[in-house]
Amino acid sequence: MADGESSIQPNKLFNYKGYNLSSIHTIERLDQMENYDVRDSDVFVVTYPKSGTIWMQNIIKHIYMDGDLQTEECELSYSVVPWLEITHNKINTDDRPSPRLFFTHLPYQLIPKALKNKKTKVIYVYRNPKDVAVSYYHFHKFANYLETPENFGTFLQTFLNGQVVNDCWFNHVRNWYNHRHEFNIMFHSYEEIIKDLRVAVLKFSNFLGRSLDNKHVDIIVERSTFKNMKSNPKSNYENIGFPIFNNSAAGFMRKGTVGDWKNNFTVAENEMFDRIFEEKMKNVPLKYTWEISD
Ligand code: A3P
């Protein structure tokens, strides 16, 4: 352990107004959220954890990059598109010039009231929840502030019960979707980005009103591939490292595929999941992609 570093003990979930959050959240910051001052020019990327947040940060960062993209050294994704509800190292991300770019994992009920009925653009990215569960399972081994699950089976139950940080996946997606008319919002799936990264970049930039030339789009696509993000510390969070993360476990850029759940779910777990999914998401007509055939 290097000087000045201390280990982080995994903490139990922290309940805030009925929602499971974690020890990296502070009550002080969460209390600011309800009346947070939102600007029309702000951009919010909303995700449930493990749904491609870091990918979206990288894409949005590049969509808003001006200047000579060929030579320009990129800034850290989490500095350009910081986490709304967490303040890192007391850096003030609120007083930035417009357009401020943010990401948030907050459930609908905890987001700033001022985000509603505004022009502020919101992009909600969702991922098929079987892959979210697998990705979240591995993330628990990577994040030192989360308890390491015994095995995937026990974690899956915890995930289904919403006993994880940022609470229940089903409620997160359903509530944001059911309240979509209150926002200037676009829904997009992680899998559609995988299927055609270029088309996704164009959809995001159109929605955000950023007209990009072909060269700019080429660079975004090139810098947002799994391979290139995995090798770029500006994009992959690698430099956060110890003590928050366990560097010997798979990091944020783990596999980046669709259908890894098939390597983890038993047949019984899959049938149980399908029943619960069917019941909870029957009135949410979002398109899900569970696997992509070659
Ligand atoms: P896996 O664990 O399945 O590999 P988040 O940023 O919300 O924590 O999501 C992390 C997930 O997004 C990880 O999934 C990660 O590999 C995937 N991801 C990140 N960047 C990606 C990219 N460029 N292409 C495909 N998947 C990506």
PDB file of C-alpha atoms and ligand atoms in Angstrom:
ATOM      1  CA  MET A   1       0.000   0.000   0.000  1.00  0.00           C
ATOM      2  CA  ALA A   2       1.480   3.364  -0.979  1.00  0.00           C
ATOM      3  CA  ASP A   3       1.911   6.206   1.510  1.00  0.00           C
ATOM      4  CA  GLY A   4      -1.256   8.049   2.351  1.00  0.00           C
ATOM      5  CA  GLU A   5      -3.520   5.301   1.051  1.00  0.00           C
ATOM      6  CA  SER A   6      -5.837   3.508   3.356  1.00  0.00           C
ATOM      7  CA  SER A   7      -8.047   0.545   2.719  1.00  0.00           C
ATOM      8  CA  ILE A   8     -11.790   0.983   2.372  1.00  0.00           C
ATOM      9  CA  GLN A   9     -14.080  -1.310   4.252  1.00  0.00           C
ATOM     10  CA  PRO A  10     -17.199  -2.492   2.449  1.00  0.00           C
ATOM     11  CA  ASN A  11     -20.253  -0.907   3.948  1.00  0.00           C
ATOM     12  CA  LYS A  12     -23.825  -1.948   4.300  1.00  0.00           C
ATOM     13  CA  LEU A  13     -26.298  -0.177   2.070  1.00  0.00           C
ATOM     14  CA  PHE A  14     -27.258   3.294   3.122  1.00  0.00           C
ATOM     15  CA  ASN A  15     -30.955   4.037   2.981  1.00  0.00           C
ATOM     16  CA  TYR A  16     -31.897   7.503   1.790  1.00  0.00           C
ATOM     17  CA  LYS A  17     -35.625   8.341   1.667  1.00  0.00           C
ATOM     18  CA  GLY A  18     -36.406   4.668   1.065  1.00  0.00           C
ATOM     19  CA  TYR A  19     -33.742   4.058  -1.600  1.00  0.00           C
ATOM     20  CA  ASN A  20     -30.631   1.934  -1.245  1.00  0.00           C
ATOM     21  CA  LEU A  21     -27.514   3.977  -1.868  1.00  0.00           C
ATOM     22  CA  SER A  22     -23.936   3.504  -0.695  1.00  0.00           C
ATOM     23  CA  SER A  23     -21.292   4.864   1.631  1.00  0.00           C
ATOM     24  CA  ILE A  24     -19.846   6.961  -1.190  1.00  0.00           C
ATOM     25  CA  HIS A  25     -23.028   9.055  -1.198  1.00  0.00           C
ATOM     26  CA  THR A  26     -23.319  11.832   1.349  1.00  0.00           C
ATOM     27  CA  ILE A  27     -26.540  13.043   2.909  1.00  0.00           C
ATOM     28  CA  GLU A  28     -25.361  16.601   2.423  1.00  0.00           C
ATOM     29  CA  ARG A  29     -25.115  16.220  -1.351  1.00  0.00           C
ATOM     30  CA  LEU A  30     -28.264  14.137  -1.672  1.00  0.00           C
ATOM     31  CA  ASP A  31     -30.197  16.771   0.274  1.00  0.00           C
ATOM     32  CA  GLN A  32     -29.101  19.359  -2.290  1.00  0.00           C
ATOM     33  CA  MET A  33     -30.584  17.343  -5.143  1.00  0.00           C
ATOM     34  CA  GLU A  34     -34.279  18.123  -4.668  1.00  0.00           C
ATOM     35  CA  ASN A  35     -33.806  21.859  -5.171  1.00  0.00           C
ATOM     36  CA  TYR A  36     -30.740  21.663  -7.372  1.00  0.00           C
ATOM     37  CA  ASP A  37     -30.565  24.527  -9.832  1.00  0.00           C
ATOM     38  CA  VAL A  38     -30.932  23.016 -13.311  1.00  0.00           C
ATOM     39  CA  ARG A  39     -30.148  25.030 -16.442  1.00  0.00           C
ATOM     40  CA  ASP A  40     -31.926  24.621 -19.778  1.00  0.00           C
ATOM     41  CA  SER A  41     -28.521  24.095 -21.354  1.00  0.00           C
ATOM     42  CA  ASP A  42     -27.541  21.234 -19.028  1.00  0.00           C
ATOM     43  CA  VAL A  43     -27.300  17.698 -20.358  1.00  0.00           C
ATOM     44  CA  PHE A  44     -28.066  14.700 -18.167  1.00  0.00           C
ATOM     45  CA  VAL A  45     -27.158  11.113 -18.951  1.00  0.00           C
ATOM     46  CA  VAL A  46     -29.252   8.848 -16.735  1.00  0.00           C
ATOM     47  CA  THR A  47     -28.448   5.187 -16.182  1.00  0.00           C
ATOM     48  CA  TYR A  48     -28.934   2.406 -13.725  1.00  0.00           C
ATOM     49  CA  PRO A  49     -25.397   1.229 -12.757  1.00  0.00           C
ATOM     50  CA  LYS A  50     -23.641  -1.104 -15.200  1.00  0.00           C
ATOM     51  CA  SER A  51     -25.695   0.008 -18.167  1.00  0.00           C
ATOM     52  CA  GLY A  52     -22.945   1.753 -20.110  1.00  0.00           C
ATOM     53  CA  THR A  53     -22.493   4.981 -18.130  1.00  0.00           C
ATOM     54  CA  ILE A  54     -18.758   5.222 -18.692  1.00  0.00           C
ATOM     55  CA  TRP A  55     -19.341   4.621 -22.389  1.00  0.00           C
ATOM     56  CA  MET A  56     -21.887   7.424 -22.565  1.00  0.00           C
ATOM     57  CA  GLN A  57     -19.567   9.743 -20.668  1.00  0.00           C
ATOM     58  CA  ASN A  58     -16.912   9.122 -23.279  1.00  0.00           C
ATOM     59  CA  ILE A  59     -19.306   9.638 -26.194  1.00  0.00           C
ATOM     60  CA  ILE A  60     -20.875  12.801 -24.769  1.00  0.00           C
ATOM     61  CA  LYS A  61     -17.463  14.207 -23.822  1.00  0.00           C
ATOM     62  CA  HIS A  62     -16.372  13.858 -27.438  1.00  0.00           C
ATOM     63  CA  ILE A  63     -19.624  15.197 -28.863  1.00  0.00           C
ATOM     64  CA  TYR A  64     -18.990  18.423 -26.955  1.00  0.00           C
ATOM     65  CA  MET A  65     -15.285  18.633 -27.778  1.00  0.00           C
ATOM     66  CA  ASP A  66     -14.301  21.574 -29.909  1.00  0.00           C
ATOM     67  CA  GLY A  67     -10.995  22.345 -31.520  1.00  0.00           C
ATOM     68  CA  ASP A  68      -8.621  20.028 -33.248  1.00  0.00           C
ATOM     69  CA  LEU A  69      -9.836  16.601 -32.222  1.00  0.00           C
ATOM     70  CA  GLN A  70      -7.000  14.886 -34.039  1.00  0.00           C
ATOM     71  CA  THR A  71      -4.340  16.323 -31.826  1.00  0.00           C
ATOM     72  CA  GLU A  72      -6.256  17.439 -28.780  1.00  0.00           C
ATOM     73  CA  GLU A  73      -5.517  15.524 -25.614  1.00  0.00           C
ATOM     74  CA  CYS A  74      -8.820  14.407 -24.123  1.00  0.00           C
ATOM     75  CA  GLU A  75      -9.759  15.326 -20.613  1.00  0.00           C
ATOM     76  CA  LEU A  76     -10.834  12.742 -18.081  1.00  0.00           C
ATOM     77  CA  SER A  77     -14.379  11.600 -18.783  1.00  0.00           C
ATOM     78  CA  TYR A  78     -15.477  11.970 -15.193  1.00  0.00           C
ATOM     79  CA  SER A  79     -14.201  15.558 -15.087  1.00  0.00           C
ATOM     80  CA  VAL A  80     -16.078  16.555 -18.237  1.00  0.00           C
ATOM     81  CA  VAL A  81     -19.227  14.542 -17.461  1.00  0.00           C
ATOM     82  CA  PRO A  82     -19.174  14.308 -13.656  1.00  0.00           C
ATOM     83  CA  TRP A  83     -21.485  12.367 -11.395  1.00  0.00           C
ATOM     84  CA  LEU A  84     -24.249  14.716 -10.288  1.00  0.00           C
ATOM     85  CA  GLU A  85     -25.018  13.212  -6.884  1.00  0.00           C
ATOM     86  CA  ILE A  86     -21.430  12.552  -5.824  1.00  0.00           C
ATOM     87  CA  THR A  87     -18.906  15.310  -5.357  1.00  0.00           C
ATOM     88  CA  HIS A  88     -15.397  13.998  -5.916  1.00  0.00           C
ATOM     89  CA  ASN A  89     -12.667  15.420  -3.728  1.00  0.00           C
ATOM     90  CA  LYS A  90     -14.834  18.446  -3.034  1.00  0.00           C
ATOM     91  CA  ILE A  91     -14.343  19.689  -6.619  1.00  0.00           C
ATOM     92  CA  ASN A  92     -17.191  22.012  -7.427  1.00  0.00           C
ATOM     93  CA  THR A  93     -18.818  20.687 -10.582  1.00  0.00           C
ATOM     94  CA  ASP A  94     -21.842  22.957 -10.181  1.00  0.00           C
ATOM     95  CA  ASP A  95     -20.323  26.302 -11.127  1.00  0.00           C
ATOM     96  CA  ARG A  96     -19.070  25.253 -14.548  1.00  0.00           C
ATOM     97  CA  PRO A  97     -19.896  27.312 -17.626  1.00  0.00           C
ATOM     98  CA  SER A  98     -22.754  26.017 -19.791  1.00  0.00           C
ATOM     99  CA  PRO A  99     -23.362  23.541 -21.156  1.00  0.00           C
ATOM    100  CA  ARG A 100     -22.809  21.507 -18.022  1.00  0.00           C
ATOM    101  CA  LEU A 101     -22.739  17.779 -18.737  1.00  0.00           C
ATOM    102  CA  PHE A 102     -23.712  15.370 -15.975  1.00  0.00           C
ATOM    103  CA  PHE A 103     -24.497  11.763 -15.422  1.00  0.00           C
ATOM    104  CA  THR A 104     -26.712  10.440 -12.672  1.00  0.00           C
ATOM    105  CA  HIS A 105     -27.862   7.068 -11.365  1.00  0.00           C
ATOM    106  CA  LEU A 106     -30.621   8.621  -9.263  1.00  0.00           C
ATOM    107  CA  PRO A 107     -34.062   7.077  -9.324  1.00  0.00           C
ATOM    108  CA  TYR A 108     -36.809   9.314 -10.713  1.00  0.00           C
ATOM    109  CA  GLN A 109     -38.039  10.180  -7.219  1.00  0.00           C
ATOM    110  CA  LEU A 110     -34.722  11.704  -6.108  1.00  0.00           C
ATOM    111  CA  ILE A 111     -33.808  13.817  -9.109  1.00  0.00           C
ATOM    112  CA  PRO A 112     -33.861  17.632  -9.043  1.00  0.00           C
ATOM    113  CA  LYS A 113     -37.441  18.875  -9.288  1.00  0.00           C
ATOM    114  CA  ALA A 114     -36.247  21.591 -11.653  1.00  0.00           C
ATOM    115  CA  LEU A 115     -35.361  19.020 -14.298  1.00  0.00           C
ATOM    116  CA  LYS A 116     -39.042  18.540 -14.979  1.00  0.00           C
ATOM    117  CA  ASN A 117     -40.820  20.510 -17.652  1.00  0.00           C
ATOM    118  CA  LYS A 118     -37.597  22.087 -18.845  1.00  0.00           C
ATOM    119  CA  LYS A 119     -35.749  22.120 -22.138  1.00  0.00           C
ATOM    120  CA  THR A 120     -32.837  20.381 -20.438  1.00  0.00           C
ATOM    121  CA  LYS A 121     -31.861  17.348 -22.497  1.00  0.00           C
ATOM    122  CA  VAL A 122     -31.884  13.979 -20.806  1.00  0.00           C
ATOM    123  CA  ILE A 123     -30.596  10.736 -22.325  1.00  0.00           C
ATOM    124  CA  TYR A 124     -31.711   7.603 -20.491  1.00  0.00           C
ATOM    125  CA  VAL A 125     -29.625   4.550 -21.399  1.00  0.00           C
ATOM    126  CA  TYR A 126     -30.891   1.140 -20.334  1.00  0.00           C
ATOM    127  CA  ARG A 127     -29.438  -2.345 -20.761  1.00  0.00           C
ATOM    128  CA  ASN A 128     -30.973  -5.780 -20.632  1.00  0.00           C
ATOM    129  CA  PRO A 129     -31.135  -6.511 -16.921  1.00  0.00           C
ATOM    130  CA  LYS A 130     -29.643 -10.001 -17.097  1.00  0.00           C
ATOM    131  CA  ASP A 131     -26.387  -8.522 -18.367  1.00  0.00           C
ATOM    132  CA  VAL A 132     -26.716  -5.673 -15.865  1.00  0.00           C
ATOM    133  CA  ALA A 133     -26.922  -8.247 -13.048  1.00  0.00           C
ATOM    134  CA  VAL A 134     -23.808 -10.070 -14.282  1.00  0.00           C
ATOM    135  CA  SER A 135     -21.865  -6.858 -14.752  1.00  0.00           C
ATOM    136  CA  TYR A 136     -22.952  -5.641 -11.300  1.00  0.00           C
ATOM    137  CA  TYR A 137     -21.889  -8.947  -9.748  1.00  0.00           C
ATOM    138  CA  HIS A 138     -18.354  -8.502 -11.105  1.00  0.00           C
ATOM    139  CA  PHE A 139     -18.373  -4.866 -10.103  1.00  0.00           C
ATOM    140  CA  HIS A 140     -18.964  -5.910  -6.489  1.00  0.00           C
ATOM    141  CA  LYS A 141     -15.659  -7.758  -6.598  1.00  0.00           C
ATOM    142  CA  PHE A 142     -13.957  -4.714  -8.081  1.00  0.00           C
ATOM    143  CA  ALA A 143     -15.377  -1.956  -5.838  1.00  0.00           C
ATOM    144  CA  ASN A 144     -13.877  -2.116  -2.359  1.00  0.00           C
ATOM    145  CA  TYR A 145     -16.801  -0.179  -0.874  1.00  0.00           C
ATOM    146  CA  LEU A 146     -19.221  -2.974  -1.864  1.00  0.00           C
ATOM    147  CA  GLU A 147     -19.478  -6.331  -0.164  1.00  0.00           C
ATOM    148  CA  THR A 148     -18.132  -9.176  -2.283  1.00  0.00           C
ATOM    149  CA  PRO A 149     -21.020 -11.566  -3.020  1.00  0.00           C
ATOM    150  CA  GLU A 150     -20.635 -15.235  -2.156  1.00  0.00           C
ATOM    151  CA  ASN A 151     -21.511 -16.315  -5.681  1.00  0.00           C
ATOM    152  CA  PHE A 152     -23.613 -15.203  -8.633  1.00  0.00           C
ATOM    153  CA  GLY A 153     -26.734 -17.038  -7.420  1.00  0.00           C
ATOM    154  CA  THR A 154     -26.856 -15.172  -4.103  1.00  0.00           C
ATOM    155  CA  PHE A 155     -26.076 -11.876  -5.812  1.00  0.00           C
ATOM    156  CA  LEU A 156     -28.887 -12.386  -8.319  1.00  0.00           C
ATOM    157  CA  GLN A 157     -31.386 -12.677  -5.498  1.00  0.00           C
ATOM    158  CA  THR A 158     -30.037  -9.505  -3.914  1.00  0.00           C
ATOM    159  CA  PHE A 159     -30.258  -7.734  -7.262  1.00  0.00           C
ATOM    160  CA  LEU A 160     -33.844  -8.869  -7.829  1.00  0.00           C
ATOM    161  CA  ASN A 161     -34.782  -7.648  -4.364  1.00  0.00           C
ATOM    162  CA  GLY A 162     -33.273  -4.244  -5.064  1.00  0.00           C
ATOM    163  CA  GLN A 163     -30.844  -4.682  -2.171  1.00  0.00           C
ATOM    164  CA  VAL A 164     -28.063  -3.100  -4.179  1.00  0.00           C
ATOM    165  CA  VAL A 165     -26.742   0.409  -4.581  1.00  0.00           C
ATOM    166  CA  ASN A 166     -29.233   2.489  -6.563  1.00  0.00           C
ATOM    167  CA  ASP A 167     -31.960   0.119  -5.585  1.00  0.00           C
ATOM    168  CA  CYS A 168     -34.233  -1.892  -7.849  1.00  0.00           C
ATOM    169  CA  TRP A 169     -33.469  -2.061 -11.591  1.00  0.00           C
ATOM    170  CA  PHE A 170     -37.155  -2.649 -12.445  1.00  0.00           C
ATOM    171  CA  ASN A 171     -38.331   0.431 -10.547  1.00  0.00           C
ATOM    172  CA  HIS A 172     -35.538   2.574 -11.949  1.00  0.00           C
ATOM    173  CA  VAL A 173     -36.387   1.894 -15.582  1.00  0.00           C
ATOM    174  CA  ARG A 174     -40.148   1.773 -15.053  1.00  0.00           C
ATOM    175  CA  ASN A 175     -40.376   5.038 -13.138  1.00  0.00           C
ATOM    176  CA  TRP A 176     -38.190   6.999 -15.508  1.00  0.00           C
ATOM    177  CA  TYR A 177     -40.161   5.582 -18.435  1.00  0.00           C
ATOM    178  CA  ASN A 178     -43.576   6.188 -16.917  1.00  0.00           C
ATOM    179  CA  HIS A 179     -42.662   9.804 -16.177  1.00  0.00           C
ATOM    180  CA  ARG A 180     -41.011  10.412 -19.547  1.00  0.00           C
ATOM    181  CA  HIS A 181     -43.559  13.092 -20.518  1.00  0.00           C
ATOM    182  CA  GLU A 182     -42.177  15.326 -17.783  1.00  0.00           C
ATOM    183  CA  PHE A 183     -38.792  15.567 -19.488  1.00  0.00           C
ATOM    184  CA  ASN A 184     -37.088  16.404 -22.732  1.00  0.00           C
ATOM    185  CA  ILE A 185     -35.848  12.833 -22.770  1.00  0.00           C
ATOM    186  CA  MET A 186     -34.561  10.241 -25.194  1.00  0.00           C
ATOM    187  CA  PHE A 187     -34.432   6.530 -24.321  1.00  0.00           C
ATOM    188  CA  HIS A 188     -31.714   4.438 -25.892  1.00  0.00           C
ATOM    189  CA  SER A 189     -30.496   0.935 -25.205  1.00  0.00           C
ATOM    190  CA  TYR A 190     -26.909  -0.120 -24.583  1.00  0.00           C
ATOM    191  CA  GLU A 191     -27.341  -2.920 -27.099  1.00  0.00           C
ATOM    192  CA  GLU A 192     -28.333  -0.516 -29.888  1.00  0.00           C
ATOM    193  CA  ILE A 193     -25.051   1.305 -29.301  1.00  0.00           C
ATOM    194  CA  ILE A 194     -23.213  -2.006 -29.599  1.00  0.00           C
ATOM    195  CA  LYS A 195     -25.086  -2.849 -32.796  1.00  0.00           C
ATOM    196  CA  ASP A 196     -24.132   0.394 -34.531  1.00  0.00           C
ATOM    197  CA  LEU A 197     -21.935   2.816 -32.644  1.00  0.00           C
ATOM    198  CA  ARG A 198     -21.879   5.341 -35.471  1.00  0.00           C
ATOM    199  CA  VAL A 199     -25.657   5.474 -35.806  1.00  0.00           C
ATOM    200  CA  ALA A 200     -25.946   5.859 -32.033  1.00  0.00           C
ATOM    201  CA  VAL A 201     -23.444   8.730 -31.975  1.00  0.00           C
ATOM    202  CA  LEU A 202     -25.442  10.477 -34.711  1.00  0.00           C
ATOM    203  CA  LYS A 203     -28.712   9.978 -32.818  1.00  0.00           C
ATOM    204  CA  PHE A 204     -27.205  11.422 -29.639  1.00  0.00           C
ATOM    205  CA  SER A 205     -25.628  14.380 -31.411  1.00  0.00           C
ATOM    206  CA  ASN A 206     -28.876  15.137 -33.291  1.00  0.00           C
ATOM    207  CA  PHE A 207     -30.865  15.032 -30.084  1.00  0.00           C
ATOM    208  CA  LEU A 208     -28.327  17.312 -28.425  1.00  0.00           C
ATOM    209  CA  GLY A 209     -28.433  19.735 -31.357  1.00  0.00           C
ATOM    210  CA  ARG A 210     -24.734  19.325 -32.106  1.00  0.00           C
ATOM    211  CA  SER A 211     -24.052  19.158 -35.777  1.00  0.00           C
ATOM    212  CA  LEU A 212     -20.830  17.253 -36.286  1.00  0.00           C
ATOM    213  CA  ASP A 213     -18.855  16.811 -39.453  1.00  0.00           C
ATOM    214  CA  ASN A 214     -17.968  13.308 -40.632  1.00  0.00           C
ATOM    215  CA  LYS A 215     -14.419  13.551 -39.363  1.00  0.00           C
ATOM    216  CA  HIS A 216     -15.618  14.431 -35.884  1.00  0.00           C
ATOM    217  CA  VAL A 217     -18.018  11.470 -35.904  1.00  0.00           C
ATOM    218  CA  ASP A 218     -15.228   9.164 -37.124  1.00  0.00           C
ATOM    219  CA  ILE A 219     -13.043  10.215 -34.211  1.00  0.00           C
ATOM    220  CA  ILE A 220     -15.805   9.730 -31.652  1.00  0.00           C
ATOM    221  CA  VAL A 221     -16.513   6.247 -33.005  1.00  0.00           C
ATOM    222  CA  GLU A 222     -12.839   5.350 -33.043  1.00  0.00           C
ATOM    223  CA  ARG A 223     -12.269   6.563 -29.484  1.00  0.00           C
ATOM    224  CA  SER A 224     -15.412   4.915 -28.142  1.00  0.00           C
ATOM    225  CA  THR A 225     -14.760   1.334 -29.188  1.00  0.00           C
ATOM    226  CA  PHE A 226     -14.373  -1.078 -26.291  1.00  0.00           C
ATOM    227  CA  LYS A 227     -10.763  -1.791 -27.243  1.00  0.00           C
ATOM    228  CA  ASN A 228      -9.721   1.839 -27.409  1.00  0.00           C
ATOM    229  CA  MET A 229     -11.524   2.852 -24.235  1.00  0.00           C
ATOM    230  CA  LYS A 230      -9.988  -0.077 -22.381  1.00  0.00           C
ATOM    231  CA  SER A 231      -6.511   1.155 -23.235  1.00  0.00           C
ATOM    232  CA  ASN A 232      -7.195   4.832 -22.547  1.00  0.00           C
ATOM    233  CA  PRO A 233      -6.965   5.873 -18.864  1.00  0.00           C
ATOM    234  CA  LYS A 234      -8.779   9.131 -19.733  1.00  0.00           C
ATOM    235  CA  SER A 235     -11.824   7.070 -20.675  1.00  0.00           C
ATOM    236  CA  ASN A 236     -11.727   3.967 -18.502  1.00  0.00           C
ATOM    237  CA  TYR A 237     -11.495   5.244 -14.883  1.00  0.00           C
ATOM    238  CA  GLU A 238      -8.286   3.252 -14.455  1.00  0.00           C
ATOM    239  CA  ASN A 239      -6.599   6.140 -12.707  1.00  0.00           C
ATOM    240  CA  ILE A 240      -9.121   6.125  -9.859  1.00  0.00           C
ATOM    241  CA  GLY A 241      -7.759   2.741  -8.757  1.00  0.00           C
ATOM    242  CA  PHE A 242      -6.884   1.780  -5.222  1.00  0.00           C
ATOM    243  CA  PRO A 243      -8.258   2.181  -2.524  1.00  0.00           C
ATOM    244  CA  ILE A 244     -11.739   2.596  -4.031  1.00  0.00           C
ATOM    245  CA  PHE A 245     -11.201  -0.210  -6.514  1.00  0.00           C
ATOM    246  CA  ASN A 246      -9.474  -3.544  -6.334  1.00  0.00           C
ATOM    247  CA  ASN A 247      -7.080  -3.413  -9.247  1.00  0.00           C
ATOM    248  CA  SER A 248      -6.733  -7.171  -9.437  1.00  0.00           C
ATOM    249  CA  ALA A 249     -10.415  -7.618 -10.384  1.00  0.00           C
ATOM    250  CA  ALA A 250     -12.041  -6.892 -13.751  1.00  0.00           C
ATOM    251  CA  GLY A 251     -12.566  -3.143 -13.959  1.00  0.00           C
ATOM    252  CA  PHE A 252     -15.159  -0.969 -15.628  1.00  0.00           C
ATOM    253  CA  MET A 253     -14.114  -2.204 -19.049  1.00  0.00           C
ATOM    254  CA  ARG A 254     -14.752  -5.864 -18.344  1.00  0.00           C
ATOM    255  CA  LYS A 255     -16.257  -7.559 -21.436  1.00  0.00           C
ATOM    256  CA  GLY A 256     -18.570  -5.070 -23.110  1.00  0.00           C
ATOM    257  CA  THR A 257     -20.754  -7.690 -24.777  1.00  0.00           C
ATOM    258  CA  VAL A 258     -24.425  -8.631 -25.097  1.00  0.00           C
ATOM    259  CA  GLY A 259     -25.549 -11.962 -23.642  1.00  0.00           C
ATOM    260  CA  ASP A 260     -22.859 -12.668 -21.055  1.00  0.00           C
ATOM    261  CA  TRP A 261     -25.766 -13.641 -18.773  1.00  0.00           C
ATOM    262  CA  LYS A 262     -25.891 -16.968 -20.643  1.00  0.00           C
ATOM    263  CA  ASN A 263     -22.502 -17.831 -19.135  1.00  0.00           C
ATOM    264  CA  ASN A 264     -23.757 -17.118 -15.616  1.00  0.00           C
ATOM    265  CA  PHE A 265     -27.467 -17.931 -15.215  1.00  0.00           C
ATOM    266  CA  THR A 266     -28.672 -21.436 -14.534  1.00  0.00           C
ATOM    267  CA  VAL A 267     -31.767 -22.567 -16.424  1.00  0.00           C
ATOM    268  CA  ALA A 268     -33.843 -22.196 -13.249  1.00  0.00           C
ATOM    269  CA  GLU A 269     -32.490 -18.708 -12.567  1.00  0.00           C
ATOM    270  CA  ASN A 270     -33.274 -17.694 -16.120  1.00  0.00           C
ATOM    271  CA  GLU A 271     -36.857 -18.958 -15.917  1.00  0.00           C
ATOM    272  CA  MET A 272     -37.381 -17.206 -12.602  1.00  0.00           C
ATOM    273  CA  PHE A 273     -35.932 -13.987 -14.035  1.00  0.00           C
ATOM    274  CA  ASP A 274     -38.188 -14.155 -17.082  1.00  0.00           C
ATOM    275  CA  ARG A 275     -41.266 -14.545 -14.904  1.00  0.00           C
ATOM    276  CA  ILE A 276     -40.343 -11.546 -12.765  1.00  0.00           C
ATOM    277  CA  PHE A 277     -39.395  -9.463 -15.788  1.00  0.00           C
ATOM    278  CA  GLU A 278     -42.665 -10.255 -17.530  1.00  0.00           C
ATOM    279  CA  GLU A 279     -44.675  -9.307 -14.483  1.00  0.00           C
ATOM    280  CA  LYS A 280     -42.833  -6.096 -13.589  1.00  0.00           C
ATOM    281  CA  MET A 281     -42.175  -4.716 -17.060  1.00  0.00           C
ATOM    282  CA  LYS A 282     -45.394  -5.666 -18.839  1.00  0.00           C
ATOM    283  CA  ASN A 283     -46.461  -2.048 -19.248  1.00  0.00           C
ATOM    284  CA  VAL A 284     -43.087  -0.704 -20.262  1.00  0.00           C
ATOM    285  CA  PRO A 285     -42.793  -1.196 -24.008  1.00  0.00           C
ATOM    286  CA  LEU A 286     -39.069  -0.583 -24.311  1.00  0.00           C
ATOM    287  CA  LYS A 287     -37.193  -2.851 -26.680  1.00  0.00           C
ATOM    288  CA  TYR A 288     -34.747  -5.244 -25.042  1.00  0.00           C
ATOM    289  CA  THR A 289     -31.985  -7.177 -26.712  1.00  0.00           C
ATOM    290  CA  TRP A 290     -30.928 -10.279 -24.807  1.00  0.00           C
ATOM    291  CA  GLU A 291     -28.404 -11.575 -27.273  1.00  0.00           C
ATOM    292  CA  ILE A 292     -26.939 -10.666 -30.621  1.00  0.00           C
ATOM    293  CA  SER A 293     -26.373 -13.431 -33.102  1.00  0.00           C
ATOM    294  CA  ASP A 294     -23.320 -13.164 -35.328  1.00  0.00           C
TER     295      ASP A 294
HETATM  296  P1  A3P B   1     -19.553  -5.502 -18.614  1.00  0.00           P
HETATM  297  O1  A3P B   1     -19.259  -5.585 -17.150  1.00  0.00           O
HETATM  298  O2  A3P B   1     -20.674  -6.408 -19.035  1.00  0.00           O
HETATM  299  O3  A3P B   1     -18.335  -5.702 -19.451  1.00  0.00           O
HETATM  300  P2  A3P B   1     -21.176   1.344 -16.266  1.00  0.00           P
HETATM  301  O4  A3P B   1     -20.256   2.309 -16.905  1.00  0.00           O
HETATM  302  O5  A3P B   1     -22.594   1.806 -16.224  1.00  0.00           O
HETATM  303  O6  A3P B   1     -20.649   0.902 -14.965  1.00  0.00           O
HETATM  304  O7  A3P B   1     -21.249   0.063 -17.234  1.00  0.00           O
HETATM  305  C1  A3P B   1     -20.125  -0.755 -17.385  1.00  0.00           C
HETATM  306  C2  A3P B   1     -20.425  -1.739 -18.487  1.00  0.00           C
HETATM  307  O8  A3P B   1     -20.389  -1.051 -19.752  1.00  0.00           O
HETATM  308  C3  A3P B   1     -19.374  -2.841 -18.539  1.00  0.00           C
HETATM  309  O9  A3P B   1     -20.062  -4.023 -18.946  1.00  0.00           O
HETATM  310  C4  A3P B   1     -18.458  -2.310 -19.631  1.00  0.00           C
HETATM  311  O10 A3P B   1     -17.650  -3.289 -20.229  1.00  0.00           O
HETATM  312  C5  A3P B   1     -19.465  -1.721 -20.606  1.00  0.00           C
HETATM  313  N1  A3P B   1     -18.816  -0.768 -21.522  1.00  0.00           N
HETATM  314  C6  A3P B   1     -18.111   0.315 -21.223  1.00  0.00           C
HETATM  315  N2  A3P B   1     -17.591   0.875 -22.323  1.00  0.00           N
HETATM  316  C7  A3P B   1     -17.977   0.105 -23.366  1.00  0.00           C
HETATM  317  C8  A3P B   1     -17.739   0.132 -24.772  1.00  0.00           C
HETATM  318  N3  A3P B   1     -16.973   1.063 -25.336  1.00  0.00           N
HETATM  319  N4  A3P B   1     -18.313  -0.829 -25.534  1.00  0.00           N
HETATM  320  C9  A3P B   1     -19.078  -1.795 -24.982  1.00  0.00           C
HETATM  321  N5  A3P B   1     -19.323  -1.886 -23.643  1.00  0.00           N
HETATM  322  C10 A3P B   1     -18.781  -0.953 -22.853  1.00  0.00           C
END
